[in-house]
């Protein structure tokens, strides 16, 4: 039976495609009409085609939590796109640029004058006790004064349709390769939709990333040597590392492929002899980047890399120490950070956030654990969270002890009624919760992906969209209304 939109019920949540009564939102009308024309066999054939494309294209992700150890899985993908009108996206893009500009000014200030701490905007203790503040970076001035060259900010839409920033990822944010591959899969499965409608492209990201990285080169060159530094094939994002290197025409290297010579310059080992490296897009965490400066046991990094970076002979993206702003406690202060450095109100609001280090806010959190989501300051991938409304009493009591023991490490937020998007489940279309991760590049120019990676919680009622915990993804279309 074809999709019957009149039977689709988002259960009271804001839906990205449909309004009540089976009426599509203006930007989704054409797609809704088209999908309703497909019968079960046609939908099944399109789904099979997408699964085949994902296997043929080798799109995988790695899950660590399986009992048998880490395994590669085919990328979970849903056929029904998320659609955002272009005028709304223009406002969102402006808000993301504003946010990342302020965060870069904040990081640069922390490693130099620390004016924002002296002026009492951000409590100094938060920085002094931050797991990601790197004393090794104090006084360093990276090219263009930019520390976070690649940022992935997670957006969620609340019950009234308002978009909020849920968190900022400034260390080694991943997921952009899936954004690009999702579009390629959709073009294979629904080529007619791309011929008939104005869907803004996303495929310029690799060239934009290369231009951003090249703009950081210590020496002006037409073609600086840019490499992607990966921890190796066992990293969950290895597919993305290899994909981006291939798309940019850059070398994919591991730490053992590089060395720092007596001149404090980074070289790559090649069959033609050492070749100077100008820019490293590193996908290795700070603490494993250079055993001379950080973890002496690390086999992933390059001895002397921090010396070379400090001497300005090589650029690192993201810069070491940028993760100090990738801290869920610092996130709570981003609106004040924007006002302090830019003198502007945030164009995209934060989700209301309680900082457990604050005595009054902590008491509120402890008294309302059954209503809040508790997050550790520096975890990612959905790990270490407590979904208070869905947790057992024992789980809440255990988290209460964690908070009392280490309040600096926790924030709390109300459970946002995440928006839904129609998702193909077996032969039915059902609502599933989604978020959105756009990527922002900062170099000589600032660039925002057209849309972002829409992650979808494939389990009914679940709010956990992370692929490592059973989530999937959708293509995100930015369209002109009526286009």
Tab-separated table of C-alpha atoms in Angstrom, residues 24-382:
chain	number	residue	atom	x	y	z
A	24	UNK	CA	3.224	18.434	4.285
A	25	UNK	CA	5.170	21.567	5.128
A	26	UNK	CA	5.591	23.840	2.089
A	27	UNK	CA	9.198	22.791	1.423
A	28	UNK	CA	8.248	19.089	1.589
A	29	UNK	CA	5.129	19.085	-0.586
A	30	UNK	CA	6.758	17.804	-3.748
A	31	UNK	CA	8.633	14.989	-1.998
A	32	UNK	CA	5.593	13.931	0.006
A	33	UNK	CA	3.509	13.811	-3.176
A	34	UNK	CA	6.193	11.839	-4.989
A	35	UNK	CA	6.664	9.276	-2.194
A	36	UNK	CA	2.900	8.749	-1.958
A	37	UNK	CA	2.915	7.619	-5.590
A	38	UNK	CA	5.275	4.715	-4.905
A	39	UNK	CA	3.737	1.367	-3.995
A	40	UNK	CA	5.280	-1.171	-1.616
A	41	UNK	CA	7.284	-2.922	-4.303
A	42	UNK	CA	8.746	0.326	-5.613
A	43	UNK	CA	9.702	1.499	-2.127
A	44	UNK	CA	11.270	-1.891	-1.369
A	45	UNK	CA	13.221	-1.735	-4.631
A	46	UNK	CA	14.536	1.765	-3.803
A	47	UNK	CA	15.544	0.636	-0.350
A	48	UNK	CA	17.349	-2.400	-1.765
A	49	UNK	CA	19.107	-0.117	-4.248
A	50	UNK	CA	20.299	2.151	-1.412
A	51	UNK	CA	21.600	-0.804	0.591
A	52	UNK	CA	23.431	-2.133	-2.438
A	53	UNK	CA	24.947	1.300	-3.111
A	54	UNK	CA	26.193	1.531	0.470
A	55	UNK	CA	27.847	-1.886	0.190
A	56	UNK	CA	29.378	-1.170	-3.211
A	57	UNK	CA	30.642	2.250	-2.091
A	58	UNK	CA	32.092	0.651	1.046
A	59	UNK	CA	30.409	3.079	3.445
A	60	UNK	CA	30.999	1.668	6.903
A	61	UNK	CA	31.333	2.726	10.498
A	62	UNK	CA	32.943	0.931	13.405
A	63	UNK	CA	31.199	-0.020	16.632
A	64	UNK	CA	33.402	-0.722	19.649
A	65	UNK	CA	30.812	-2.014	22.063
A	66	UNK	CA	30.032	-5.374	20.502
A	67	UNK	CA	30.881	-8.360	22.658
A	68	UNK	CA	33.155	-9.690	19.951
A	69	UNK	CA	35.081	-6.396	19.884
A	70	UNK	CA	35.007	-3.659	17.298
A	71	UNK	CA	33.284	-4.501	14.032
A	72	UNK	CA	32.581	-2.674	10.805
A	73	UNK	CA	28.942	-2.188	9.891
A	74	UNK	CA	27.253	-0.930	6.783
A	75	UNK	CA	26.173	2.680	7.296
A	76	UNK	CA	22.506	2.757	8.493
A	77	UNK	CA	20.591	5.014	6.126
A	78	UNK	CA	16.949	6.002	5.704
A	79	UNK	CA	15.479	6.879	2.326
A	80	UNK	CA	13.202	9.740	3.350
A	81	UNK	CA	15.159	13.009	3.426
A	82	UNK	CA	14.944	15.778	5.961
A	83	UNK	CA	13.984	19.029	4.247
A	84	UNK	CA	14.792	22.561	5.412
A	85	UNK	CA	13.680	25.686	3.519
A	86	UNK	CA	16.562	27.827	2.301
A	87	UNK	CA	15.432	31.004	4.071
A	88	UNK	CA	15.518	29.239	7.440
A	89	UNK	CA	18.919	27.787	6.623
A	90	UNK	CA	20.325	31.230	5.792
A	91	UNK	CA	19.543	32.360	9.353
A	92	UNK	CA	20.998	29.174	10.799
A	93	UNK	CA	24.192	29.542	8.782
A	94	UNK	CA	24.662	33.101	10.050
A	95	UNK	CA	24.197	31.903	13.630
A	96	UNK	CA	26.762	29.137	13.241
A	97	UNK	CA	29.350	31.515	11.798
A	98	UNK	CA	28.751	33.915	14.669
A	99	UNK	CA	29.174	31.131	17.203
A	100	UNK	CA	32.416	29.722	15.807
A	101	UNK	CA	33.928	33.184	15.403
A	102	UNK	CA	33.288	33.870	19.089
A	103	UNK	CA	34.632	30.470	20.142
A	104	UNK	CA	37.873	31.034	18.233
A	105	UNK	CA	38.299	34.442	19.893
A	106	UNK	CA	37.623	32.777	23.243
A	107	UNK	CA	40.241	30.061	22.736
A	108	UNK	CA	42.842	32.558	21.540
A	109	UNK	CA	42.163	34.739	24.577
A	110	UNK	CA	42.521	31.785	26.965
A	111	UNK	CA	46.001	31.009	25.639
A	112	UNK	CA	47.082	34.652	25.745
A	113	UNK	CA	45.655	37.481	27.872
A	114	UNK	CA	42.728	35.632	29.498
A	115	UNK	CA	40.696	38.838	29.564
A	116	UNK	CA	37.400	36.962	29.749
A	117	UNK	CA	38.514	35.313	32.990
A	118	UNK	CA	39.721	38.552	34.553
A	119	UNK	CA	36.474	40.266	33.606
A	120	UNK	CA	34.493	37.553	35.370
A	121	UNK	CA	32.522	36.377	32.349
A	122	UNK	CA	33.761	32.784	32.665
A	123	UNK	CA	34.877	31.472	36.085
A	124	UNK	CA	38.672	30.906	36.049
A	125	UNK	CA	38.263	27.615	37.924
A	126	UNK	CA	36.430	26.147	34.961
A	127	UNK	CA	39.501	26.638	32.810
A	128	UNK	CA	42.087	25.690	35.419
A	129	UNK	CA	40.214	22.430	36.034
A	130	UNK	CA	39.438	21.748	32.407
A	131	UNK	CA	40.661	18.415	31.112
A	132	UNK	CA	41.238	19.991	27.703
A	133	UNK	CA	43.136	23.159	28.615
A	134	UNK	CA	46.711	22.630	27.395
A	135	UNK	CA	49.369	24.656	29.236
A	136	UNK	CA	51.709	23.639	26.391
A	137	UNK	CA	49.717	25.979	24.126
A	138	UNK	CA	49.969	29.142	26.231
A	139	UNK	CA	51.474	31.952	24.184
A	140	UNK	CA	51.220	30.125	20.855
A	141	UNK	CA	49.679	32.080	17.978
A	142	UNK	CA	48.391	29.755	15.255
A	143	UNK	CA	47.916	31.069	11.681
A	144	UNK	CA	45.120	33.645	11.341
A	145	UNK	CA	44.523	33.399	15.101
A	146	UNK	CA	42.211	30.465	14.465
A	147	UNK	CA	42.228	27.353	16.654
A	148	UNK	CA	39.089	25.455	15.630
A	149	UNK	CA	39.287	25.157	11.860
A	150	UNK	CA	36.679	22.397	11.681
A	151	UNK	CA	33.704	22.534	14.031
A	152	UNK	CA	30.632	20.322	14.131
A	153	UNK	CA	27.784	21.868	16.130
A	154	UNK	CA	24.799	19.698	16.987
A	155	UNK	CA	21.407	21.346	16.470
A	156	UNK	CA	18.053	20.159	17.761
A	157	UNK	CA	14.562	21.485	17.186
A	158	UNK	CA	12.222	21.817	20.130
A	159	UNK	CA	8.482	21.389	20.454
A	160	UNK	CA	7.706	24.876	19.105
A	161	UNK	CA	9.956	24.445	16.078
A	162	UNK	CA	12.850	26.542	17.416
A	163	UNK	CA	16.367	25.366	16.577
A	164	UNK	CA	18.858	25.227	19.448
A	165	UNK	CA	22.553	24.407	19.640
A	166	UNK	CA	22.895	21.299	21.800
A	167	UNK	CA	26.694	21.089	21.813
A	168	UNK	CA	29.832	22.125	19.952
A	169	UNK	CA	32.460	19.639	18.773
A	170	UNK	CA	35.849	21.292	18.297
A	171	UNK	CA	38.374	18.537	18.885
A	172	UNK	CA	38.181	16.065	15.998
A	173	UNK	CA	34.521	16.240	14.898
A	174	UNK	CA	33.474	13.463	12.543
A	175	UNK	CA	30.530	12.632	10.328
A	176	UNK	CA	30.957	14.902	7.317
A	177	UNK	CA	31.870	12.008	5.016
A	178	UNK	CA	28.489	10.423	5.720
A	179	UNK	CA	26.780	13.713	4.873
A	180	UNK	CA	28.461	13.577	1.451
A	181	UNK	CA	27.887	9.880	0.879
A	182	UNK	CA	24.220	10.140	1.857
A	183	UNK	CA	23.743	12.588	-0.987
A	184	UNK	CA	25.472	10.282	-3.482
A	185	UNK	CA	23.251	7.389	-2.424
A	186	UNK	CA	20.114	9.506	-2.802
A	187	UNK	CA	21.171	10.630	-6.260
A	188	UNK	CA	21.535	6.989	-7.285
A	189	UNK	CA	18.193	5.948	-5.814
A	190	UNK	CA	16.051	8.994	-6.681
A	191	UNK	CA	17.756	10.658	-9.668
A	192	UNK	CA	14.446	12.046	-10.905
A	193	UNK	CA	13.972	14.124	-7.750
A	194	UNK	CA	17.278	15.891	-8.330
A	195	UNK	CA	16.319	16.619	-11.912
A	196	UNK	CA	12.961	18.105	-11.024
A	197	UNK	CA	13.693	20.070	-7.832
A	198	UNK	CA	16.157	22.694	-6.631
A	199	UNK	CA	18.159	20.943	-3.945
A	200	UNK	CA	21.259	22.889	-2.945
A	201	UNK	CA	24.482	20.903	-3.438
A	202	UNK	CA	26.852	19.664	-0.745
A	203	UNK	CA	29.664	18.240	-2.824
A	204	UNK	CA	31.990	21.247	-2.561
A	205	UNK	CA	32.981	20.371	1.011
A	206	UNK	CA	36.259	18.552	0.170
A	207	UNK	CA	37.479	21.482	-1.935
A	208	UNK	CA	36.404	23.942	0.758
A	209	UNK	CA	38.244	21.855	3.362
A	210	UNK	CA	41.380	21.794	1.218
A	211	UNK	CA	41.234	25.566	0.669
A	212	UNK	CA	40.784	26.113	4.407
A	213	UNK	CA	43.767	23.901	5.228
A	214	UNK	CA	45.911	25.386	2.457
A	215	UNK	CA	45.223	28.898	3.780
A	216	UNK	CA	47.054	27.898	6.966
A	217	UNK	CA	50.301	26.984	5.217
A	218	UNK	CA	53.338	28.595	6.881
A	219	UNK	CA	54.752	29.439	3.466
A	220	UNK	CA	52.656	30.825	0.609
A	221	UNK	CA	52.516	28.078	-2.000
A	222	UNK	CA	50.168	27.335	-4.817
A	223	UNK	CA	49.966	23.722	-3.706
A	224	UNK	CA	51.112	23.296	-0.092
A	225	UNK	CA	51.627	19.734	1.121
A	226	UNK	CA	48.510	18.867	3.122
A	227	UNK	CA	48.208	15.485	4.844
A	228	UNK	CA	45.503	13.776	6.900
A	229	UNK	CA	46.909	12.202	10.067
A	230	UNK	CA	44.902	9.175	11.205
A	231	UNK	CA	45.307	6.898	14.233
A	232	UNK	CA	44.883	3.979	11.816
A	233	UNK	CA	42.445	1.392	10.603
A	234	UNK	CA	41.093	0.531	14.050
A	235	UNK	CA	39.745	4.027	14.659
A	236	UNK	CA	35.953	4.269	14.353
A	237	UNK	CA	36.273	7.181	11.911
A	238	UNK	CA	38.945	5.620	9.691
A	239	UNK	CA	36.527	5.448	6.766
A	240	UNK	CA	36.108	9.210	6.996
A	241	UNK	CA	39.857	9.876	7.281
A	242	UNK	CA	40.540	7.857	4.137
A	243	UNK	CA	37.559	9.358	2.318
A	244	UNK	CA	38.500	12.984	2.988
A	245	UNK	CA	42.147	12.413	2.085
A	246	UNK	CA	41.110	10.804	-1.182
A	247	UNK	CA	38.607	13.548	-1.978
A	248	UNK	CA	41.157	16.317	-1.286
A	249	UNK	CA	43.989	14.580	-3.120
A	250	UNK	CA	45.977	14.603	0.131
A	251	UNK	CA	48.162	11.878	1.580
A	252	UNK	CA	46.645	9.762	4.350
A	253	UNK	CA	49.404	9.197	6.896
A	254	UNK	CA	49.960	7.660	10.297
A	255	UNK	CA	52.407	8.970	12.866
A	256	UNK	CA	55.151	6.603	11.723
A	257	UNK	CA	54.994	8.144	8.233
A	258	UNK	CA	56.132	11.530	9.585
A	259	UNK	CA	59.177	12.771	11.452
A	260	UNK	CA	60.489	16.078	12.767
A	261	UNK	CA	64.117	16.758	11.836
A	262	UNK	CA	66.705	18.878	13.618
A	263	UNK	CA	65.398	21.958	11.812
A	264	UNK	CA	62.031	21.538	13.591
A	265	UNK	CA	60.338	20.895	10.250
A	266	UNK	CA	57.906	18.021	9.660
A	267	UNK	CA	58.760	15.641	6.845
A	268	UNK	CA	56.873	12.763	5.280
A	269	UNK	CA	58.728	9.574	4.404
A	270	UNK	CA	58.330	8.840	0.699
A	271	UNK	CA	60.096	6.537	-1.740
A	272	UNK	CA	61.655	9.678	-3.245
A	273	UNK	CA	63.056	10.750	0.121
A	274	UNK	CA	61.793	13.115	2.839
A	275	UNK	CA	59.134	15.566	1.689
A	276	UNK	CA	58.243	18.646	3.705
A	277	UNK	CA	54.710	18.807	5.146
A	278	UNK	CA	53.021	22.207	5.453
A	279	UNK	CA	49.619	21.436	6.970
A	280	UNK	CA	48.388	18.458	8.972
A	281	UNK	CA	44.659	17.798	9.272
A	282	UNK	CA	45.057	15.692	12.346
A	283	UNK	CA	42.398	13.243	13.436
A	284	UNK	CA	44.424	12.195	16.486
A	285	UNK	CA	43.478	13.474	19.937
A	286	UNK	CA	45.754	16.049	21.628
A	287	UNK	CA	47.170	13.678	24.198
A	288	UNK	CA	48.403	11.232	21.545
A	289	UNK	CA	49.701	13.847	19.130
A	290	UNK	CA	53.293	14.187	20.330
A	291	UNK	CA	54.888	11.866	22.918
A	292	UNK	CA	57.457	14.565	23.727
A	293	UNK	CA	54.738	17.010	24.826
A	294	UNK	CA	51.881	14.794	25.965
A	295	UNK	CA	51.511	11.051	26.557
A	296	UNK	CA	55.065	9.621	26.347
A	297	UNK	CA	53.693	6.152	25.600
A	298	UNK	CA	51.742	7.222	22.527
A	299	UNK	CA	52.615	5.377	19.343
A	300	UNK	CA	50.090	7.369	17.278
A	301	UNK	CA	51.721	10.762	17.158
A	302	UNK	CA	54.960	12.321	15.952
A	303	UNK	CA	57.805	13.155	18.381
A	304	UNK	CA	58.612	16.853	18.138
A	305	UNK	CA	55.371	17.829	16.380
A	306	UNK	CA	54.510	20.444	18.988
A	307	UNK	CA	57.990	21.987	18.599
A	308	UNK	CA	57.430	22.316	14.885
A	309	UNK	CA	53.957	23.793	15.399
A	310	UNK	CA	55.171	26.309	17.966
A	311	UNK	CA	57.995	27.353	15.641
A	312	UNK	CA	55.465	27.952	12.908
A	313	UNK	CA	56.947	25.490	10.411
A	314	UNK	CA	53.767	23.437	10.204
A	315	UNK	CA	50.061	24.154	10.744
A	316	UNK	CA	47.818	21.789	12.682
A	317	UNK	CA	44.074	21.645	12.234
A	318	UNK	CA	42.424	21.714	14.607
A	319	UNK	CA	45.093	23.396	16.697
A	320	UNK	CA	46.110	21.575	19.881
A	321	UNK	CA	44.202	22.979	22.830
A	322	UNK	CA	41.099	23.885	20.814
A	323	UNK	CA	39.196	21.278	22.784
A	324	UNK	CA	39.076	23.602	25.786
A	325	UNK	CA	35.917	25.030	24.199
A	326	UNK	CA	34.637	21.524	23.433
A	327	UNK	CA	33.522	21.120	27.005
A	328	UNK	CA	29.869	20.852	27.909
A	329	UNK	CA	30.401	23.122	30.895
A	330	UNK	CA	31.968	25.815	28.725
A	331	UNK	CA	29.015	25.337	26.357
A	332	UNK	CA	26.771	26.799	29.033
A	333	UNK	CA	28.721	30.091	28.769
A	334	UNK	CA	28.727	30.428	24.973
A	335	UNK	CA	25.917	33.033	24.879
A	336	UNK	CA	27.946	35.225	27.259
A	337	UNK	CA	31.092	34.522	25.206
A	338	UNK	CA	29.339	35.744	22.034
A	339	UNK	CA	28.160	38.926	23.744
A	340	UNK	CA	31.607	39.552	25.279
A	341	UNK	CA	33.683	39.246	22.097
A	342	UNK	CA	31.216	40.315	19.424
A	343	UNK	CA	28.809	42.607	21.266
A	344	UNK	CA	25.903	40.723	19.696
A	345	UNK	CA	23.096	38.530	20.935
A	346	UNK	CA	23.341	34.882	19.835
A	347	UNK	CA	21.436	34.175	16.647
A	348	UNK	CA	20.917	30.567	17.767
A	349	UNK	CA	20.139	29.945	21.415
A	350	UNK	CA	21.560	27.277	23.703
A	351	UNK	CA	19.386	24.655	25.304
A	352	UNK	CA	18.779	25.674	28.929
A	353	UNK	CA	21.713	24.250	30.873
A	354	UNK	CA	22.445	23.797	34.575
A	355	UNK	CA	26.092	23.766	35.669
A	356	UNK	CA	26.582	21.373	38.580
A	357	UNK	CA	29.646	23.261	39.817
A	358	UNK	CA	27.303	26.051	40.868
A	359	UNK	CA	25.819	25.253	44.295
A	360	UNK	CA	22.296	26.448	43.569
A	361	UNK	CA	22.137	24.882	40.142
A	362	UNK	CA	23.515	21.601	41.509
A	363	UNK	CA	20.807	21.468	44.177
A	364	UNK	CA	18.191	21.987	41.481
A	365	UNK	CA	19.698	19.188	39.405
A	366	UNK	CA	19.838	16.744	42.311
A	367	UNK	CA	16.212	17.493	43.170
A	368	UNK	CA	15.042	16.984	39.581
A	369	UNK	CA	17.073	14.078	38.246
A	370	UNK	CA	13.890	12.411	37.021
A	371	UNK	CA	13.219	15.360	34.710
A	372	UNK	CA	16.694	16.113	33.352
A	373	UNK	CA	19.358	14.723	31.058
A	374	UNK	CA	22.734	14.555	32.795
A	375	UNK	CA	25.869	14.803	30.667
A	376	UNK	CA	29.551	14.469	31.560
A	377	UNK	CA	31.676	17.416	30.441
A	378	UNK	CA	33.954	15.688	27.969
A	379	UNK	CA	32.348	12.487	26.734
A	380	UNK	CA	31.025	12.076	23.217
A	381	UNK	CA	29.011	9.562	21.228
A	382	UNK	CA	26.218	9.573	23.797
